[in-house]
Amino acid sequence: MFSSEAPAVLALLNWKTVVVTLWLLGSVSVLVCSLWRIIRFDRLLKLVSTPAPIEIQQMATEIAECLGLRNEPSINITSARVSPMVWWLGGQVRVFLPVALTSQMEPAQIRCILAHELTHIHRRDHLVRWIEWLVCVCFWWNPIAWWARHNLRITEEICCDALVLTKLKTNSRGYAESLLSTLEILASSTIRPPAMASEINSGGFIERRIRMIVSRKPIPLT
């Protein structure tokens, strides 16, 4: 009896070993590739970025006080073709604004974009990025993990929009126009940042976001 069942047990064990091995190899591959991309992107930002002008720094200070941020982030201007974003690899949180925006937008519009990024910090979305990344590294094979990440980012953007409008008492039409202007200015090809970045249009959904902002009514995600 034992001898007849032994081959089946061995076959099952071998199958489980193969699955676990593939799972681990896939996770290691995703981990190494994503870390390499994160490091390269961070180096790029350091090479092509400078501290923001005093006017923008003062805007950030005022917004941070309104949001109750204990530690004010570093505000930087970058020549890299990226969207406005929050970037954190430990230490001080950094906000990056592309020079294409700051050179073409009015101060009121820049303030709206800056407010949106600082609400990400207020919500601690930069910490969520790492948890989200770790989940996708471990469950790279599961489409539900990637679907959940996509929907999480959509929800984050909507929550940040709501905070900008309510907590900072921002004019809804002016804020919507600032978002649209940002998309128009950055319509040409931009560098897609690694998963650690919280971008202003992360997750897409921009049309529904604009409708929600102008109407000040929440839009269902489904």
CSV table of C-alpha atoms in Angstrom, one decimal, residues 38 42 46 73-74 86-96 126-127 129-130 196:
chain,number,residue,atom,x,y,z
A,38,ILE,CA,14.4,53.2,-8.2
A,42,ASP,CA,16.8,58.8,-7.7
A,46,LYS,CA,19.6,64.5,-7.9
A,73,PRO,CA,9.3,68.4,2.9
A,74,SER,CA,12.0,69.4,0.6
A,86,VAL,CA,6.2,63.1,-4.0
A,87,TRP,CA,9.4,61.0,-3.7
A,88,TRP,CA,10.6,59.3,-0.5
A,89,LEU,CA,13.4,56.8,0.0
A,90,GLY,CA,13.9,57.4,3.6
A,91,GLY,CA,14.9,60.6,5.4
A,92,GLN,CA,13.2,63.9,4.3
A,93,VAL,CA,10.3,63.6,2.0
A,94,ARG,CA,10.9,65.4,-1.3
A,95,VAL,CA,8.5,67.0,-3.7
A,96,PHE,CA,9.5,67.5,-7.3
A,126,HIS,CA,4.6,57.9,0.5
A,127,LEU,CA,4.6,55.2,3.2
A,129,ARG,CA,3.9,53.2,-1.7
A,130,TRP,CA,6.4,51.0,0.0
A,196,MET,CA,7.7,54.8,-5.2
